[in-house]
Amino acid sequence: MSRIVAAVVALILMTGSVSIATAQDGATQKQIDQRDPDFCGAGGAGCDPADVQRWKAVGNRLADLSSADLSQYAYACAKHPDWKKDCEANPVVILKRLGIEEY
């Protein structure tokens, strides 16, 4: 009799685990469906706008910057269209304008 009870308990526990896993998957899909399409990132947390991503690509081609400095450069270039010439030629100039001097 105890084997039957143990089997029933195991079956109940496995069924509950499946329900919980299904509920978690459903919540994750709901979060994905509700994300703002203008942003990206792991788990829908968000990341850089498209113009910043473009400047990051330019910065990566032009210089070897830390990720933090690359981000500063890209956001500055996206915010200051009047700096475009320097942004396209020398990220270090932009970083110096921002007070980042280690380059």
PDB file of N, CA and C in Angstrom, residues 7-58:
ATOM      1  N   ALA A   7       3.616   6.430  -5.098  1.00  0.00           N
ATOM      2  CA  ALA A   7       3.453   6.656  -6.539  1.00  0.00           C
ATOM      3  C   ALA A   7       2.443   7.770  -6.791  1.00  0.00           C
ATOM      4  N   VAL A   8       1.349   7.769  -6.025  1.00  0.00           N
ATOM      5  CA  VAL A   8       0.331   8.808  -6.180  1.00  0.00           C
ATOM      6  C   VAL A   8       0.902  10.177  -5.800  1.00  0.00           C
ATOM      7  N   VAL A   9       1.639  10.248  -4.697  1.00  0.00           N
ATOM      8  CA  VAL A   9       2.259  11.504  -4.265  1.00  0.00           C
ATOM      9  C   VAL A   9       3.250  11.994  -5.322  1.00  0.00           C
ATOM     10  N   ALA A  10       4.064  11.094  -5.844  1.00  0.00           N
ATOM     11  CA  ALA A  10       5.018  11.467  -6.889  1.00  0.00           C
ATOM     12  C   ALA A  10       4.292  11.995  -8.117  1.00  0.00           C
ATOM     13  N   LEU A  11       3.202  11.349  -8.493  1.00  0.00           N
ATOM     14  CA  LEU A  11       2.425  11.787  -9.656  1.00  0.00           C
ATOM     15  C   LEU A  11       1.837  13.177  -9.422  1.00  0.00           C
ATOM     16  N   ILE A  12       1.334  13.409  -8.223  1.00  0.00           N
ATOM     17  CA  ILE A  12       0.769  14.725  -7.898  1.00  0.00           C
ATOM     18  C   ILE A  12       1.852  15.798  -7.942  1.00  0.00           C
ATOM     19  N   LEU A  13       3.013  15.499  -7.392  1.00  0.00           N
ATOM     20  CA  LEU A  13       4.112  16.467  -7.406  1.00  0.00           C
ATOM     21  C   LEU A  13       4.576  16.761  -8.826  1.00  0.00           C
ATOM     22  N   MET A  14       4.664  15.745  -9.657  1.00  0.00           N
ATOM     23  CA  MET A  14       5.095  15.968 -11.050  1.00  0.00           C
ATOM     24  C   MET A  14       4.064  16.782 -11.801  1.00  0.00           C
ATOM     25  N   THR A  15       2.796  16.537 -11.575  1.00  0.00           N
ATOM     26  CA  THR A  15       1.740  17.289 -12.246  1.00  0.00           C
ATOM     27  C   THR A  15       1.791  18.756 -11.824  1.00  0.00           C
ATOM     28  N   GLY A  16       2.019  19.006 -10.548  1.00  0.00           N
ATOM     29  CA  GLY A  16       2.156  20.386 -10.059  1.00  0.00           C
ATOM     30  C   GLY A  16       3.345  21.079 -10.665  1.00  0.00           C
ATOM     31  N   SER A  17       4.462  20.378 -10.825  1.00  0.00           N
ATOM     32  CA  SER A  17       5.662  20.969 -11.429  1.00  0.00           C
ATOM     33  C   SER A  17       5.410  21.367 -12.865  1.00  0.00           C
ATOM     34  N   VAL A  18       4.681  20.539 -13.589  1.00  0.00           N
ATOM     35  CA  VAL A  18       4.368  20.854 -14.987  1.00  0.00           C
ATOM     36  C   VAL A  18       3.500  22.100 -15.058  1.00  0.00           C
ATOM     37  N   SER A  19       2.524  22.226 -14.145  1.00  0.00           N
ATOM     38  CA  SER A  19       1.652  23.401 -14.138  1.00  0.00           C
ATOM     39  C   SER A  19       2.438  24.669 -13.856  1.00  0.00           C
ATOM     40  N   ILE A  20       3.350  24.599 -12.913  1.00  0.00           N
ATOM     41  CA  ILE A  20       4.161  25.768 -12.566  1.00  0.00           C
ATOM     42  C   ILE A  20       5.050  26.156 -13.730  1.00  0.00           C
ATOM     43  N   ALA A  21       5.693  25.193 -14.375  1.00  0.00           N
ATOM     44  CA  ALA A  21       6.560  25.477 -15.515  1.00  0.00           C
ATOM     45  C   ALA A  21       5.767  26.095 -16.650  1.00  0.00           C
ATOM     46  N   THR A  22       4.569  25.584 -16.889  1.00  0.00           N
ATOM     47  CA  THR A  22       3.729  26.135 -17.955  1.00  0.00           C
ATOM     48  C   THR A  22       3.333  27.566 -17.631  1.00  0.00           C
ATOM     49  N   ALA A  23       2.982  27.829 -16.386  1.00  0.00           N
ATOM     50  CA  ALA A  23       2.610  29.195 -15.988  1.00  0.00           C
ATOM     51  C   ALA A  23       3.782  30.146 -16.166  1.00  0.00           C
ATOM     52  N   GLN A  24       4.983  29.718 -15.816  1.00  0.00           N
ATOM     53  CA  GLN A  24       6.150  30.575 -15.975  1.00  0.00           C
ATOM     54  C   GLN A  24       6.413  30.853 -17.450  1.00  0.00           C
ATOM     55  N   ASP A  25       6.294  29.860 -18.300  1.00  0.00           N
ATOM     56  CA  ASP A  25       6.497  30.069 -19.731  1.00  0.00           C
ATOM     57  C   ASP A  25       5.466  31.037 -20.284  1.00  0.00           C
ATOM     58  N   GLY A  26       4.237  30.935 -19.836  1.00  0.00           N
ATOM     59  CA  GLY A  26       3.194  31.835 -20.292  1.00  0.00           C
ATOM     60  C   GLY A  26       3.476  33.266 -19.882  1.00  0.00           C
ATOM     61  N   ALA A  27       3.950  33.477 -18.668  1.00  0.00           N
ATOM     62  CA  ALA A  27       4.277  34.827 -18.213  1.00  0.00           C
ATOM     63  C   ALA A  27       5.425  35.397 -19.020  1.00  0.00           C
ATOM     64  N   THR A  28       6.419  34.589 -19.306  1.00  0.00           N
ATOM     65  CA  THR A  28       7.550  35.054 -20.095  1.00  0.00           C
ATOM     66  C   THR A  28       7.089  35.459 -21.492  1.00  0.00           C
ATOM     67  N   GLN A  29       6.255  34.652 -22.113  1.00  0.00           N
ATOM     68  CA  GLN A  29       5.753  34.988 -23.451  1.00  0.00           C
ATOM     69  C   GLN A  29       4.933  36.270 -23.405  1.00  0.00           C
ATOM     70  N   LYS A  30       4.145  36.460 -22.360  1.00  0.00           N
ATOM     71  CA  LYS A  30       3.348  37.677 -22.223  1.00  0.00           C
ATOM     72  C   LYS A  30       4.260  38.901 -22.127  1.00  0.00           C
ATOM     73  N   GLN A  31       5.349  38.779 -21.353  1.00  0.00           N
ATOM     74  CA  GLN A  31       6.289  39.891 -21.239  1.00  0.00           C
ATOM     75  C   GLN A  31       6.911  40.202 -22.592  1.00  0.00           C
ATOM     76  N   ILE A  32       7.264  39.174 -23.326  1.00  0.00           N
ATOM     77  CA  ILE A  32       7.856  39.372 -24.649  1.00  0.00           C
ATOM     78  C   ILE A  32       6.867  40.074 -25.567  1.00  0.00           C
ATOM     79  N   ASP A  33       5.608  39.660 -25.532  1.00  0.00           N
ATOM     80  CA  ASP A  33       4.588  40.253 -26.392  1.00  0.00           C
ATOM     81  C   ASP A  33       4.314  41.709 -26.057  1.00  0.00           C
ATOM     82  N   GLN A  34       4.535  42.116 -24.790  1.00  0.00           N
ATOM     83  CA  GLN A  34       4.229  43.475 -24.368  1.00  0.00           C
ATOM     84  C   GLN A  34       5.409  44.427 -24.467  1.00  0.00           C
ATOM     85  N   ARG A  35       6.577  43.952 -24.893  1.00  0.00           N
ATOM     86  CA  ARG A  35       7.747  44.838 -24.978  1.00  0.00           C
ATOM     87  C   ARG A  35       7.519  45.946 -25.991  1.00  0.00           C
ATOM     88  N   ASP A  36       8.119  47.073 -25.716  1.00  0.00           N
ATOM     89  CA  ASP A  36       8.106  48.191 -26.643  1.00  0.00           C
ATOM     90  C   ASP A  36       8.976  47.825 -27.842  1.00  0.00           C
ATOM     91  N   PRO A  37       8.466  47.862 -29.056  1.00  0.00           N
ATOM     92  CA  PRO A  37       9.256  47.438 -30.216  1.00  0.00           C
ATOM     93  C   PRO A  37      10.439  48.354 -30.533  1.00  0.00           C
ATOM     94  N   ASP A  38      10.490  49.550 -29.957  1.00  0.00           N
ATOM     95  CA  ASP A  38      11.608  50.458 -30.208  1.00  0.00           C
ATOM     96  C   ASP A  38      12.827  50.136 -29.351  1.00  0.00           C
ATOM     97  N   PHE A  39      12.707  49.182 -28.466  1.00  0.00           N
ATOM     98  CA  PHE A  39      13.803  48.816 -27.580  1.00  0.00           C
ATOM     99  C   PHE A  39      14.054  47.323 -27.664  1.00  0.00           C
ATOM    100  N   CYS A  40      15.226  46.902 -27.258  1.00  0.00           N
ATOM    101  CA  CYS A  40      15.557  45.491 -27.251  1.00  0.00           C
ATOM    102  C   CYS A  40      16.295  45.169 -25.971  1.00  0.00           C
ATOM    103  N   GLY A  41      16.668  43.944 -25.811  1.00  0.00           N
ATOM    104  CA  GLY A  41      17.424  43.562 -24.637  1.00  0.00           C
ATOM    105  C   GLY A  41      16.928  42.283 -24.019  1.00  0.00           C
ATOM    106  N   ALA A  42      17.752  41.724 -23.195  1.00  0.00           N
ATOM    107  CA  ALA A  42      17.420  40.467 -22.533  1.00  0.00           C
ATOM    108  C   ALA A  42      16.210  40.658 -21.630  1.00  0.00           C
ATOM    109  N   GLY A  43      15.258  39.788 -21.781  1.00  0.00           N
ATOM    110  CA  GLY A  43      14.079  39.837 -20.925  1.00  0.00           C
ATOM    111  C   GLY A  43      13.243  41.085 -21.111  1.00  0.00           C
ATOM    112  N   GLY A  44      13.418  41.803 -22.207  1.00  0.00           N
ATOM    113  CA  GLY A  44      12.649  43.013 -22.441  1.00  0.00           C
ATOM    114  C   GLY A  44      13.086  44.186 -21.595  1.00  0.00           C
ATOM    115  N   ALA A  45      14.270  44.108 -21.005  1.00  0.00           N
ATOM    116  CA  ALA A  45      14.747  45.174 -20.134  1.00  0.00           C
ATOM    117  C   ALA A  45      14.994  46.463 -20.904  1.00  0.00           C
ATOM    118  N   GLY A  46      15.278  46.363 -22.176  1.00  0.00           N
ATOM    119  CA  GLY A  46      15.523  47.539 -22.990  1.00  0.00           C
ATOM    120  C   GLY A  46      16.994  47.757 -23.247  1.00  0.00           C
ATOM    121  N   CYS A  47      17.276  48.388 -24.338  1.00  0.00           N
ATOM    122  CA  CYS A  47      18.658  48.752 -24.652  1.00  0.00           C
ATOM    123  C   CYS A  47      18.669  50.021 -25.479  1.00  0.00           C
ATOM    124  N   ASP A  48      19.743  50.284 -26.133  1.00  0.00           N
ATOM    125  CA  ASP A  48      19.942  51.563 -26.804  1.00  0.00           C
ATOM    126  C   ASP A  48      19.016  51.762 -28.009  1.00  0.00           C
ATOM    127  N   PRO A  49      18.599  53.017 -28.225  1.00  0.00           N
ATOM    128  CA  PRO A  49      17.837  53.350 -29.430  1.00  0.00           C
ATOM    129  C   PRO A  49      18.691  53.121 -30.690  1.00  0.00           C
ATOM    130  N   ALA A  50      18.046  53.050 -31.817  1.00  0.00           N
ATOM    131  CA  ALA A  50      18.723  52.724 -33.078  1.00  0.00           C
ATOM    132  C   ALA A  50      19.837  53.708 -33.419  1.00  0.00           C
ATOM    133  N   ASP A  51      19.630  55.007 -33.188  1.00  0.00           N
ATOM    134  CA  ASP A  51      20.682  55.966 -33.534  1.00  0.00           C
ATOM    135  C   ASP A  51      21.922  55.771 -32.665  1.00  0.00           C
ATOM    136  N   VAL A  52      21.731  55.419 -31.411  1.00  0.00           N
ATOM    137  CA  VAL A  52      22.866  55.146 -30.523  1.00  0.00           C
ATOM    138  C   VAL A  52      23.579  53.873 -30.972  1.00  0.00           C
ATOM    139  N   GLN A  53      22.830  52.864 -31.365  1.00  0.00           N
ATOM    140  CA  GLN A  53      23.436  51.624 -31.862  1.00  0.00           C
ATOM    141  C   GLN A  53      24.288  51.891 -33.100  1.00  0.00           C
ATOM    142  N   ARG A  54      23.814  52.768 -33.973  1.00  0.00           N
ATOM    143  CA  ARG A  54      24.602  53.114 -35.177  1.00  0.00           C
ATOM    144  C   ARG A  54      25.910  53.788 -34.788  1.00  0.00           C
ATOM    145  N   TRP A  55      25.856  54.723 -33.828  1.00  0.00           N
ATOM    146  CA  TRP A  55      27.091  55.397 -33.400  1.00  0.00           C
ATOM    147  C   TRP A  55      28.030  54.433 -32.688  1.00  0.00           C
ATOM    148  N   LYS A  56      27.488  53.451 -31.986  1.00  0.00           N
ATOM    149  CA  LYS A  56      28.350  52.436 -31.362  1.00  0.00           C
ATOM    150  C   LYS A  56      29.089  51.646 -32.435  1.00  0.00           C
ATOM    151  N   ALA A  57      28.405  51.327 -33.507  1.00  0.00           N
ATOM    152  CA  ALA A  57      29.062  50.606 -34.611  1.00  0.00           C
ATOM    153  C   ALA A  57      30.184  51.445 -35.209  1.00  0.00           C
ATOM    154  N   VAL A  58      29.952  52.736 -35.380  1.00  0.00           N
ATOM    155  CA  VAL A  58      30.993  53.634 -35.901  1.00  0.00           C
ATOM    156  C   VAL A  58      32.165  53.683 -34.925  1.00  0.00           C
TER     157      VAL A  58
END
